[in-house]
Amino acid sequence: MSPLQDAARQLRTSIRAATAGLVGRDQLAELIVLAAVAQEHLLVVGPPGTGKSAVVRRVAQALGGRYFEYLLGRFTEPSELFGPVDLRKLREGSVETDVTGMLPQAEVAFLDEVFLGSTAILNTLLGVLNERRFRRGHTQLDCPLRVCVGAANALPEDEALAAFGDRFLLHTFVEPVADHQLEALLAGGWAAEQAPLPAGGALQQLDLLSQQLKHVQLDAARPALAQAIRLLRQAGIALSDRRIVKAQRLVAAAAVLAGRLQAGQADLWPLLYVLPTQQAQHSAREVLRELLAAASHPHLFAAVEEASQQPLSRAARLAEAARGWLAAEAGAAPAEALLREIDANFTAATLPPELAALRAQLGERLALAG
Amino acid sequence: MNPPPLLAAAAAGGWRWRAREAQQRPRAAVAWGREVSRQLLQRLGRLPATQQASLSATAGGELLVVTGEAAELPWVEGVAYAAPCAEAPQLWLPLLSEPELPADLIARALQQRFGRAPLLLWPAPLAVVPLDRQLPVGPALLARVAQQWRQPR
């Protein structure tokens, strides 16, 4: 296994530890890691109480980076995010900010209700997000920020705020957990509260992958990416040139997270998250159906599945779940649920060989248990 | 009863089925054939009473259809899954195949022919199964189905 593949695998283990018990939130954890490797930021739109902050906190814990979290309000002062003015330096005539333990020192940040920030806050944030540079008064610092996750109940209608929202390259929309998952939510939520937070240490792997981004060969992916943009335009779904160009970072990040330095059509799926609105993402799934049919990823199952919503993308998740059950054999019900989901998604003719083998093993073990 | 013209036309190759990707969650487990339907019946018998109570079933000679929420549906080797059609909720179809004809037209044609709803339309064997007289799954129903299957025909 190459160092790149090893780092990608370890990062996957960290994501899994971070989302243990958080029902239906794997996708969010995977997108945080994708954004961090691409050195971009993620905007999460959805109602409160959907576990957004819990996921970011646990991913940050798994990465082991310095974490900063804040719930913004209309009256939030810049000092609450960036730190207070250093009084000692002020006496000497210089306006400097004491950033100890504040956003400029964070490696992972979560800003809830991010659009409620004042103009002063958003302007300073722009520098931190875009250039990873904090400027305030006489203070000018490089920021170690890997990823900022912004959250909001809805996308802003105000143009200036929309422009700020555009700085988050990835947009994702979370819903409350579906009815059929309520039992799992209750059981998982209870277990997650008791379980210790995952041990950190994955930041090193993340940085290693991030550094490889510039070496990724995009030649094989570019024609398909251009074709995808053409199809989106034909369907009336516009993307700014900036977002189109930056989408390549996500495609490259998907490749390195799969342990590869060559990106191909299978890595196009992050493009869906570059579309800024839920409606555009919904329409794009249909428009890009053929192009995304090849979408797959050995580690980011949930994010790929949500993007393409096609059987091949489900196969990887089902295979991992099957391997997990076969290793642990934790009760018959999950195995039966897995077999049901496999058979509800694949016929004998369409079942990928690896999943077919796992299905057979599950069936045998279940028969023995029954 | 003669086969409805729709099924006769399908049998004569007048229209075909095509594969489709699962767009919905399963709402019915469908077991065709002697072996699979018997296995499904046995599986139902081993389910906890609470899970049994959340399911309903209808049985034929070599057929057992169990309906319920996806998370409660049982699995046995050879079982297939079905769900109501999004365009015509009174028509239930396999998750992984669909007729080439518009579903709403099929639903209307079958409704006129059978006067019952909902109806499950199945490709192999080609059949229409009324789902309006499903009974709650429980020991009494399972025993009755088992007894019916034991009787010589």
Short mmCIF file of C-alpha atoms in Angstrom, two decimals:
data_model
loop_
_atom_site.label_atom_id
_atom_site.label_comp_id
_atom_site.label_asym_id
_atom_site.label_seq_id
_atom_site.Cartn_x
_atom_site.Cartn_y
_atom_site.Cartn_z
CA MET A 1 0.00 0.00 0.00
CA SER A 2 1.45 3.41 -1.02
CA PRO A 3 1.82 6.16 1.62
CA LEU A 4 -0.98 8.00 -0.17
CA GLN A 5 -3.35 5.03 0.02
CA ASP A 6 -2.38 4.44 3.62
CA ALA A 7 -3.11 8.06 4.56
CA ALA A 8 -6.48 7.89 2.76
CA ARG A 9 -7.38 4.69 4.57
CA GLN A 10 -6.42 6.08 7.98
CA LEU A 11 -8.45 9.19 7.30
CA ARG A 12 -11.43 6.98 6.47
CA THR A 13 -11.03 5.18 9.79
CA SER A 14 -11.08 8.56 11.53
CA ILE A 15 -14.25 9.65 9.73
CA ARG A 16 -15.94 6.43 10.73
CA ALA A 17 -14.95 6.89 14.36
CA ALA A 18 -16.17 10.48 14.23
CA THR A 19 -19.62 9.59 12.95
CA ALA A 20 -20.21 6.49 15.09
CA GLY A 21 -23.75 6.79 16.41
CA LEU A 22 -24.58 9.90 14.38
CA VAL A 23 -27.30 8.50 12.14
CA GLY A 24 -27.33 9.71 8.55
CA ARG A 25 -24.47 12.18 9.02
CA ASP A 26 -21.62 10.29 7.29
CA GLN A 27 -22.04 12.44 4.22
CA LEU A 28 -21.41 15.63 6.20
CA ALA A 29 -18.26 14.19 7.80
CA GLU A 30 -16.96 13.06 4.40
CA LEU A 31 -17.60 16.45 2.83
CA ILE A 32 -15.72 18.19 5.66
CA VAL A 33 -12.70 16.01 4.92
CA LEU A 34 -13.04 16.51 1.15
CA ALA A 35 -13.20 20.28 1.66
CA ALA A 36 -10.22 20.22 4.02
CA VAL A 37 -8.04 18.23 1.59
CA ALA A 38 -9.06 20.62 -1.21
CA GLN A 39 -8.38 23.59 1.13
CA GLU A 40 -11.88 24.85 0.53
CA HIS A 41 -14.84 25.49 2.83
CA LEU A 42 -18.24 23.92 3.33
CA LEU A 43 -21.63 25.54 3.86
CA VAL A 44 -24.28 23.40 5.53
CA VAL A 45 -27.87 24.53 5.13
CA GLY A 46 -30.62 22.99 7.23
CA PRO A 47 -32.82 23.36 10.28
CA PRO A 48 -31.33 23.57 13.76
CA GLY A 49 -30.95 20.40 15.81
CA THR A 50 -29.84 18.23 12.90
CA GLY A 51 -26.50 17.33 14.43
CA LYS A 52 -24.38 19.69 12.33
CA SER A 53 -22.21 20.96 15.16
CA ALA A 54 -21.86 17.47 16.67
CA VAL A 55 -20.46 16.13 13.41
CA VAL A 56 -17.99 18.99 12.90
CA ARG A 57 -16.86 18.78 16.52
CA ARG A 58 -16.26 15.05 16.29
CA VAL A 59 -14.45 15.32 12.94
CA ALA A 60 -12.25 18.07 14.38
CA GLN A 61 -11.57 15.83 17.37
CA ALA A 62 -10.67 12.93 15.07
CA LEU A 63 -8.32 15.16 13.10
CA GLY A 64 -6.79 16.44 16.31
CA GLY A 65 -6.58 20.02 15.13
CA ARG A 66 -7.29 23.18 17.09
CA TYR A 67 -11.03 23.71 16.91
CA PHE A 68 -13.07 26.89 17.13
CA GLU A 69 -16.84 26.99 17.21
CA TYR A 70 -19.16 29.95 17.52
CA LEU A 71 -22.86 30.70 17.17
CA LEU A 72 -23.10 34.09 15.51
CA GLY A 73 -25.85 36.60 16.20
CA ARG A 74 -26.69 40.06 15.01
CA PHE A 75 -24.86 41.57 17.98
CA THR A 76 -21.76 39.37 17.88
CA GLU A 77 -18.65 41.52 18.23
CA PRO A 78 -15.59 40.80 16.06
CA SER A 79 -13.60 40.25 19.26
CA GLU A 80 -15.79 37.23 20.09
CA LEU A 81 -14.43 35.48 16.99
CA PHE A 82 -11.02 36.96 16.45
CA GLY A 83 -9.96 37.87 19.98
CA PRO A 84 -9.84 41.06 22.07
CA VAL A 85 -7.57 44.01 21.52
CA ASP A 86 -4.24 43.45 23.27
CA LEU A 87 -4.33 46.13 25.99
CA ARG A 88 -0.63 45.93 26.72
CA LYS A 89 0.21 46.67 23.07
CA LEU A 90 -2.50 49.34 22.95
CA ARG A 91 -0.70 51.23 25.73
CA GLU A 92 2.33 51.18 23.47
CA GLY A 93 0.22 52.73 20.71
CA SER A 94 -0.41 49.73 18.50
CA VAL A 95 -3.86 48.15 17.90
CA GLU A 96 -3.18 44.46 17.95
CA THR A 97 -5.49 41.51 18.54
CA ASP A 98 -4.80 38.78 21.04
CA VAL A 99 -5.86 35.78 18.94
CA THR A 100 -5.02 33.13 21.54
CA GLY A 101 -7.56 30.30 21.27
CA MET A 102 -9.65 32.22 18.73
CA LEU A 103 -10.60 31.70 15.08
CA PRO A 104 -7.29 32.95 13.57
CA GLN A 105 -5.51 30.09 15.36
CA ALA A 106 -8.05 27.39 14.51
CA GLU A 107 -7.34 24.50 12.17
CA VAL A 108 -10.98 23.48 11.96
CA ALA A 109 -13.76 26.01 12.50
CA PHE A 110 -17.51 25.81 12.76
CA LEU A 111 -19.49 29.03 12.45
CA ASP A 112 -23.19 28.52 13.11
CA GLU A 113 -25.65 31.06 11.67
CA VAL A 114 -22.72 32.42 9.71
CA PHE A 115 -24.81 34.92 7.70
CA LEU A 116 -25.84 36.76 10.87
CA GLY A 117 -22.31 38.14 11.23
CA SER A 118 -21.87 41.91 10.92
CA THR A 119 -20.16 43.47 7.91
CA ALA A 120 -17.00 43.92 9.97
CA ILE A 121 -16.98 40.23 10.88
CA LEU A 122 -17.75 39.02 7.35
CA ASN A 123 -15.07 41.23 5.81
CA THR A 124 -12.41 39.92 8.17
CA LEU A 125 -13.73 36.39 7.62
CA LEU A 126 -13.29 36.77 3.86
CA GLY A 127 -9.56 37.21 4.33
CA VAL A 128 -9.37 34.24 6.69
CA LEU A 129 -11.35 32.00 4.33
CA ASN A 130 -9.91 33.08 0.97
CA GLU A 131 -6.32 33.84 1.74
CA ARG A 132 -5.95 32.21 5.15
CA ARG A 133 -4.74 35.58 6.32
CA PHE A 134 -6.04 37.48 9.35
CA ARG A 135 -5.88 41.25 9.16
CA ARG A 136 -7.19 43.50 11.88
CA GLY A 137 -5.62 46.76 13.03
CA HIS A 138 -1.89 46.22 13.18
CA THR A 139 -2.27 42.45 13.41
CA GLN A 140 -1.51 40.45 10.29
CA LEU A 141 -1.21 36.71 10.64
CA ASP A 142 -1.20 33.59 8.50
CA CYS A 143 -3.99 31.26 9.60
CA PRO A 144 -3.52 27.50 9.87
CA LEU A 145 -7.20 27.00 8.96
CA ARG A 146 -7.73 23.74 7.04
CA VAL A 147 -11.49 23.98 6.74
CA CYS A 148 -14.28 26.25 7.88
CA VAL A 149 -17.78 24.84 8.07
CA GLY A 150 -20.46 27.51 7.97
CA ALA A 151 -24.04 26.68 8.87
CA ALA A 152 -27.32 28.46 8.22
CA ASN A 153 -31.03 27.71 8.26
CA ALA A 154 -31.40 28.94 4.68
CA LEU A 155 -29.41 30.51 1.88
CA PRO A 156 -29.42 34.31 2.12
CA GLU A 157 -31.41 36.33 -0.38
CA ASP A 158 -29.40 39.48 0.18
CA GLU A 159 -26.87 39.86 -2.66
CA ALA A 160 -23.94 40.84 -0.48
CA LEU A 161 -24.50 37.88 1.80
CA ALA A 162 -24.98 35.57 -1.20
CA ALA A 163 -21.57 36.68 -2.43
CA PHE A 164 -20.15 35.75 0.96
CA GLY A 165 -21.94 32.38 0.78
CA ASP A 166 -20.29 31.88 -2.62
CA ARG A 167 -16.92 31.70 -0.82
CA PHE A 168 -17.96 28.31 0.51
CA LEU A 169 -17.20 26.13 -2.51
CA LEU A 170 -19.18 23.16 -1.24
CA HIS A 171 -22.84 23.52 -0.35
CA THR A 172 -24.83 20.75 1.25
CA PHE A 173 -28.38 20.59 2.53
CA VAL A 174 -29.27 18.51 5.57
CA GLU A 175 -32.73 17.35 6.55
CA PRO A 176 -33.94 15.96 9.85
CA VAL A 177 -33.46 12.20 10.05
CA ALA A 178 -36.13 10.30 8.07
CA ASP A 179 -38.98 8.46 9.86
CA HIS A 180 -37.55 5.03 9.18
CA GLN A 181 -34.27 6.00 10.85
CA LEU A 182 -35.79 7.32 14.09
CA GLU A 183 -35.07 4.14 16.07
CA ALA A 184 -31.47 4.16 14.90
CA LEU A 185 -31.25 7.90 15.73
CA LEU A 186 -32.39 7.30 19.29
CA ALA A 187 -30.13 4.29 19.85
CA GLY A 188 -27.16 5.91 18.07
CA GLY A 189 -27.59 9.26 19.82
CA TRP A 190 -27.61 7.54 23.18
CA ALA A 191 -24.51 5.50 22.32
CA ALA A 192 -22.73 8.56 20.88
CA GLU A 193 -23.26 10.46 24.14
CA GLN A 194 -21.68 7.65 26.14
CA ALA A 195 -18.87 6.94 23.67
CA PRO A 196 -15.58 8.79 24.07
CA LEU A 197 -14.73 11.28 21.35
CA PRO A 198 -12.37 9.79 18.77
CA ALA A 199 -8.68 10.23 19.44
CA GLY A 200 -7.01 12.80 17.21
CA GLY A 201 -4.03 12.45 14.95
CA ALA A 202 -5.48 12.36 11.47
CA LEU A 203 -4.48 15.95 10.69
CA GLN A 204 -1.10 14.70 9.59
CA GLN A 205 -2.68 12.36 7.02
CA LEU A 206 -4.97 15.14 5.87
CA ASP A 207 -2.02 17.47 5.31
CA LEU A 208 -0.12 14.77 3.46
CA LEU A 209 -3.04 14.30 1.06
CA SER A 210 -3.53 18.03 0.72
CA GLN A 211 0.11 18.49 -0.27
CA GLN A 212 -0.34 15.94 -3.07
CA LEU A 213 -3.20 17.90 -4.60
CA LYS A 214 -0.95 19.81 -6.99
CA HIS A 215 0.47 16.55 -8.36
CA VAL A 216 -2.89 15.14 -9.43
CA GLN A 217 -3.24 14.56 -13.18
CA LEU A 218 -6.59 15.97 -14.23
CA ASP A 219 -6.24 15.36 -17.98
CA ALA A 220 -8.53 12.33 -17.98
CA ALA A 221 -11.21 14.09 -15.93
CA ARG A 222 -11.20 17.48 -17.68
CA PRO A 223 -13.18 16.58 -20.86
CA ALA A 224 -15.90 14.96 -18.75
CA LEU A 225 -15.93 17.96 -16.40
CA ALA A 226 -16.29 20.35 -19.35
CA GLN A 227 -19.06 18.19 -20.76
CA ALA A 228 -20.82 18.24 -17.40
CA ILE A 229 -20.69 22.04 -17.31
CA ARG A 230 -22.07 22.18 -20.88
CA LEU A 231 -24.95 19.89 -19.92
CA LEU A 232 -25.69 21.99 -16.85
CA ARG A 233 -25.69 25.18 -18.91
CA GLN A 234 -28.03 23.62 -21.49
CA ALA A 235 -30.39 22.82 -18.63
CA GLY A 236 -30.23 26.42 -17.43
CA ILE A 237 -28.06 25.66 -14.40
CA ALA A 238 -25.33 28.28 -14.37
CA LEU A 239 -22.08 28.18 -12.43
CA SER A 240 -19.67 31.07 -12.11
CA ASP A 241 -16.30 30.65 -13.83
CA ARG A 242 -14.64 30.85 -10.42
CA ARG A 243 -16.65 27.91 -9.09
CA ILE A 244 -16.04 25.91 -12.29
CA VAL A 245 -12.28 26.35 -12.03
CA LYS A 246 -12.27 25.63 -8.30
CA ALA A 247 -14.35 22.49 -8.79
CA GLN A 248 -11.15 20.95 -10.14
CA ARG A 249 -9.66 21.17 -6.65
CA LEU A 250 -12.47 18.99 -5.35
CA VAL A 251 -12.08 16.49 -8.19
CA ALA A 252 -8.36 16.30 -7.40
CA ALA A 253 -9.12 15.97 -3.67
CA ALA A 254 -11.51 13.09 -4.39
CA ALA A 255 -8.70 11.36 -6.30
CA VAL A 256 -6.06 11.75 -3.56
CA LEU A 257 -8.59 10.67 -0.94
CA ALA A 258 -8.95 7.50 -3.01
CA GLY A 259 -5.16 7.12 -2.88
CA ARG A 260 -4.61 8.11 -6.54
CA LEU A 261 -2.74 10.85 -8.34
CA GLN A 262 -4.86 10.46 -11.49
CA ALA A 263 -8.40 11.79 -11.54
CA GLY A 264 -10.99 10.35 -13.89
CA GLN A 265 -14.69 10.45 -14.61
CA ALA A 266 -15.37 8.51 -11.38
CA ASP A 267 -14.14 11.59 -9.46
CA LEU A 268 -16.56 14.09 -11.02
CA TRP A 269 -19.22 13.74 -8.31
CA PRO A 270 -18.02 16.66 -6.11
CA LEU A 271 -19.24 18.97 -8.89
CA LEU A 272 -22.76 18.42 -7.62
CA TYR A 273 -21.89 20.03 -4.27
CA VAL A 274 -20.45 23.06 -6.08
CA LEU A 275 -23.95 23.94 -7.26
CA PRO A 276 -25.13 26.54 -4.79
CA THR A 277 -28.84 25.79 -4.34
CA GLN A 278 -30.78 22.68 -3.39
CA GLN A 279 -32.93 23.04 -6.51
CA ALA A 280 -29.85 23.23 -8.76
CA GLN A 281 -28.36 20.14 -7.10
CA HIS A 282 -31.65 18.28 -7.49
CA SER A 283 -31.93 19.13 -11.20
CA ALA A 284 -28.25 18.42 -11.80
CA ARG A 285 -28.59 14.83 -10.56
CA GLU A 286 -30.91 14.17 -13.50
CA VAL A 287 -28.94 16.21 -16.02
CA LEU A 288 -25.65 14.53 -15.06
CA ARG A 289 -27.16 11.08 -14.59
CA GLU A 290 -25.05 9.42 -17.29
CA LEU A 291 -21.84 11.22 -16.42
CA LEU A 292 -22.20 10.38 -12.72
CA ALA A 293 -23.11 6.74 -13.34
CA ALA A 294 -19.40 5.93 -13.03
CA ALA A 295 -19.08 7.84 -9.74
CA SER A 296 -17.48 5.81 -7.02
CA HIS A 297 -15.07 6.21 -4.15
CA PRO A 298 -13.43 3.66 -1.87
CA HIS A 299 -13.81 5.88 1.22
CA LEU A 300 -16.35 8.65 0.71
CA PHE A 301 -19.37 6.41 0.18
CA ALA A 302 -22.14 8.57 1.57
CA ALA A 303 -21.07 11.75 -0.24
CA VAL A 304 -20.87 9.93 -3.59
CA GLU A 305 -24.16 8.16 -3.03
CA GLU A 306 -25.94 11.41 -2.22
CA ALA A 307 -24.41 13.09 -5.29
CA SER A 308 -25.14 10.43 -7.87
CA GLN A 309 -27.99 8.46 -6.25
CA GLN A 310 -27.14 5.51 -8.46
CA PRO A 311 -26.61 1.86 -7.59
CA LEU A 312 -22.87 1.73 -8.20
CA SER A 313 -22.32 4.44 -5.60
CA ARG A 314 -24.44 2.45 -3.11
CA ALA A 315 -22.37 -0.67 -3.69
CA ALA A 316 -19.29 0.68 -1.91
CA ARG A 317 -21.28 1.66 1.19
CA LEU A 318 -23.09 -1.65 1.29
CA ALA A 319 -19.82 -3.54 0.86
CA GLU A 320 -18.21 -1.68 3.75
CA ALA A 321 -21.24 -2.26 5.96
CA ALA A 322 -21.21 -5.96 5.01
CA ARG A 323 -17.51 -6.27 5.84
CA GLY A 324 -18.14 -4.50 9.15
CA TRP A 325 -20.93 -6.88 10.07
CA LEU A 326 -18.98 -9.96 9.03
CA ALA A 327 -16.10 -8.81 11.26
CA ALA A 328 -18.28 -8.03 14.27
CA GLU A 329 -21.42 -10.16 13.75
CA ALA A 330 -23.43 -7.80 15.92
CA GLY A 331 -26.93 -9.29 15.74
CA ALA A 332 -28.95 -10.74 12.88
CA ALA A 333 -31.14 -7.70 12.23
CA PRO A 334 -28.43 -5.51 10.63
CA ALA A 335 -27.38 -8.41 8.37
CA GLU A 336 -30.96 -8.95 7.26
CA ALA A 337 -31.33 -5.21 6.63
CA LEU A 338 -28.16 -5.26 4.53
CA LEU A 339 -29.33 -8.23 2.47
CA ARG A 340 -32.68 -6.54 1.96
CA GLU A 341 -30.97 -3.35 0.77
CA ILE A 342 -28.64 -5.25 -1.54
CA ASP A 343 -31.52 -7.18 -3.12
CA ALA A 344 -33.65 -4.04 -3.34
CA ASN A 345 -30.91 -2.32 -5.36
CA PHE A 346 -29.34 -5.03 -7.49
CA THR A 347 -30.44 -7.98 -9.56
CA ALA A 348 -28.16 -10.99 -9.96
CA ALA A 349 -27.07 -9.47 -13.28
CA THR A 350 -26.25 -6.01 -11.91
CA LEU A 351 -24.70 -7.01 -8.58
CA PRO A 352 -20.97 -6.10 -8.55
CA PRO A 353 -18.82 -9.23 -7.98
CA GLU A 354 -17.28 -8.03 -4.70
CA LEU A 355 -20.69 -7.26 -3.23
CA ALA A 356 -22.02 -10.58 -4.56
CA ALA A 357 -19.34 -12.43 -2.59
CA LEU A 358 -20.12 -10.46 0.58
CA ARG A 359 -23.84 -11.06 0.07
CA ALA A 360 -23.24 -14.79 -0.11
CA GLN A 361 -21.22 -14.72 3.12
CA LEU A 362 -23.92 -12.66 4.88
CA GLY A 363 -26.59 -15.12 3.73
CA GLU A 364 -24.59 -18.10 4.99
CA ARG A 365 -23.89 -16.56 8.40
CA LEU A 366 -27.50 -15.48 8.75
CA ALA A 367 -28.71 -18.98 7.91
CA LEU A 368 -26.36 -20.39 10.55
CA ALA A 369 -27.55 -17.83 13.11
CA GLY A 370 -31.23 -18.54 12.28
CA MET B 1 -61.41 -15.57 -15.77
CA ASN B 2 -59.57 -14.89 -19.03
CA PRO B 3 -56.28 -13.03 -18.65
CA PRO B 4 -56.77 -9.29 -18.98
CA PRO B 5 -55.92 -7.94 -22.45
CA LEU B 6 -52.94 -6.11 -20.97
CA LEU B 7 -51.34 -9.36 -19.75
CA ALA B 8 -52.32 -11.20 -22.93
CA ALA B 9 -50.61 -8.47 -24.93
CA ALA B 10 -47.51 -8.72 -22.73
CA ALA B 11 -47.45 -12.53 -23.10
CA ALA B 12 -47.69 -12.11 -26.86
CA GLY B 13 -44.72 -9.74 -26.84
CA GLY B 14 -46.86 -6.65 -27.42
CA TRP B 15 -45.02 -4.76 -24.70
CA ARG B 16 -42.01 -5.47 -22.57
CA TRP B 17 -40.46 -4.76 -19.22
CA ARG B 18 -37.27 -2.82 -18.78
CA ALA B 19 -34.74 -2.70 -15.97
CA ARG B 20 -34.72 0.35 -13.73
CA GLU B 21 -32.70 1.59 -10.81
CA ALA B 22 -34.38 1.44 -7.43
CA GLN B 23 -35.77 4.91 -6.81
CA GLN B 24 -37.87 4.02 -3.81
CA ARG B 25 -37.66 2.14 -0.57
CA PRO B 26 -39.22 -1.33 -0.68
CA ARG B 27 -42.72 -1.68 0.74
CA ALA B 28 -43.35 -5.34 -0.04
CA ALA B 29 -41.37 -8.58 -0.01
CA VAL B 30 -42.54 -10.87 -2.79
CA ALA B 31 -41.76 -14.60 -2.78
CA TRP B 32 -42.64 -16.58 -5.88
CA GLY B 33 -42.26 -20.31 -6.21
CA ARG B 34 -42.75 -23.14 -3.78
CA GLU B 35 -39.36 -23.02 -2.10
CA VAL B 36 -38.97 -19.26 -1.63
CA SER B 37 -42.55 -18.72 -0.45
CA ARG B 38 -42.19 -21.54 2.13
CA GLN B 39 -38.91 -20.07 3.37
CA LEU B 40 -40.47 -16.65 3.70
CA LEU B 41 -43.36 -18.13 5.67
CA GLN B 42 -40.89 -19.79 8.03
CA ARG B 43 -38.97 -16.54 8.38
CA LEU B 44 -42.18 -14.69 9.27
CA GLY B 45 -42.80 -17.27 11.95
CA ARG B 46 -39.43 -16.55 13.57
CA LEU B 47 -39.89 -12.76 13.66
CA PRO B 48 -40.58 -11.10 17.02
CA ALA B 49 -44.28 -10.53 17.67
CA THR B 50 -43.89 -6.75 17.42
CA GLN B 51 -42.31 -7.03 13.98
CA GLN B 52 -44.97 -9.52 12.85
CA ALA B 53 -47.65 -7.08 13.97
CA SER B 54 -46.20 -4.35 11.75
CA LEU B 55 -46.58 -6.51 8.63
CA SER B 56 -49.48 -7.72 6.50
CA ALA B 57 -49.53 -10.61 4.07
CA THR B 58 -51.43 -12.24 1.26
CA ALA B 59 -50.76 -15.77 0.00
CA GLY B 60 -51.48 -17.78 -3.11
CA GLY B 61 -50.56 -21.30 -4.17
CA GLU B 62 -46.89 -20.55 -4.66
CA LEU B 63 -46.84 -16.92 -3.73
CA LEU B 64 -46.44 -14.94 -0.53
CA VAL B 65 -46.52 -11.14 -0.50
CA VAL B 66 -45.64 -9.34 2.73
CA THR B 67 -46.18 -5.59 2.98
CA GLY B 68 -44.92 -3.12 5.57
CA GLU B 69 -42.33 -0.43 6.15
CA ALA B 70 -38.92 -1.12 4.57
CA ALA B 71 -37.12 -1.58 7.88
CA GLU B 72 -39.56 -4.31 8.95
CA LEU B 73 -39.61 -6.37 5.73
CA PRO B 74 -37.99 -9.80 6.04
CA TRP B 75 -35.32 -11.21 3.76
CA VAL B 76 -34.80 -14.75 2.54
CA GLU B 77 -32.75 -15.96 -0.41
CA GLY B 78 -34.72 -15.44 -3.61
CA VAL B 79 -37.19 -12.86 -2.29
CA ALA B 80 -37.77 -9.74 -4.40
CA TYR B 81 -39.04 -6.34 -3.36
CA ALA B 82 -41.79 -4.08 -4.64
CA ALA B 83 -43.21 -0.64 -3.94
CA PRO B 84 -46.11 1.54 -5.09
CA CYS B 85 -45.40 3.30 -8.37
CA ALA B 86 -44.71 7.03 -7.93
CA GLU B 87 -46.87 7.98 -10.95
CA ALA B 88 -49.76 5.64 -10.04
CA PRO B 89 -49.78 4.79 -6.31
CA GLN B 90 -52.50 2.14 -6.77
CA LEU B 91 -50.11 0.16 -8.96
CA TRP B 92 -47.31 -1.71 -7.19
CA LEU B 93 -44.28 -2.73 -9.25
CA PRO B 94 -40.99 -4.53 -8.66
CA LEU B 95 -38.28 -2.12 -7.51
CA LEU B 96 -35.88 -3.14 -10.26
CA SER B 97 -38.07 -3.38 -13.36
CA GLU B 98 -40.95 -1.48 -14.91
CA PRO B 99 -43.25 -1.82 -17.92
CA GLU B 100 -42.32 0.13 -21.02
CA LEU B 101 -45.88 1.47 -21.10
CA PRO B 102 -46.87 4.51 -19.00
CA ALA B 103 -47.67 3.33 -15.48
CA ASP B 104 -50.79 5.45 -15.08
CA LEU B 105 -52.35 3.89 -18.22
CA ILE B 106 -51.53 0.40 -16.98
CA ALA B 107 -52.99 1.21 -13.57
CA ARG B 108 -56.23 2.43 -15.17
CA ALA B 109 -56.50 -0.60 -17.46
CA LEU B 110 -55.97 -3.06 -14.60
CA GLN B 111 -58.34 -1.17 -12.34
CA GLN B 112 -61.09 -1.43 -14.97
CA ARG B 113 -60.43 -5.11 -15.47
CA PHE B 114 -60.21 -6.17 -11.81
CA GLY B 115 -62.19 -3.46 -10.02
CA ARG B 116 -59.79 -3.75 -7.09
CA ALA B 117 -56.88 -1.72 -5.80
CA PRO B 118 -54.04 -1.67 -5.08
CA LEU B 119 -52.71 -4.22 -7.54
CA LEU B 120 -49.23 -5.67 -7.79
CA LEU B 121 -48.09 -6.22 -11.37
CA TRP B 122 -45.26 -8.74 -11.67
CA PRO B 123 -43.14 -9.65 -14.72
CA ALA B 124 -41.97 -13.23 -14.06
CA PRO B 125 -44.26 -15.02 -13.69
CA LEU B 126 -46.45 -12.46 -15.41
CA ALA B 127 -49.26 -11.84 -12.93
CA VAL B 128 -51.50 -9.35 -11.21
CA VAL B 129 -51.92 -9.75 -7.46
CA PRO B 130 -54.64 -7.80 -5.62
CA LEU B 131 -53.27 -6.31 -2.39
CA ASP B 132 -56.55 -5.04 -0.94
CA ARG B 133 -57.23 -8.05 1.26
CA GLN B 134 -53.98 -8.29 3.14
CA LEU B 135 -54.24 -9.68 6.65
CA PRO B 136 -52.10 -8.80 9.66
CA VAL B 137 -49.24 -11.23 10.15
CA GLY B 138 -49.52 -13.29 13.32
CA PRO B 139 -49.44 -16.91 14.45
CA ALA B 140 -53.07 -17.54 13.35
CA LEU B 141 -52.51 -16.29 9.79
CA LEU B 142 -49.19 -18.09 9.42
CA ALA B 143 -50.76 -21.36 10.60
CA ARG B 144 -53.65 -20.93 8.19
CA VAL B 145 -51.35 -20.30 5.22
CA ALA B 146 -49.19 -23.28 6.16
CA GLN B 147 -52.28 -25.47 6.40
CA GLN B 148 -53.58 -24.30 3.01
CA TRP B 149 -50.23 -25.08 1.43
CA ARG B 150 -50.25 -28.57 2.97
CA GLN B 151 -53.64 -29.41 1.48
CA PRO B 152 -53.48 -31.42 -1.77
CA ARG B 153 -54.78 -29.57 -4.77
#
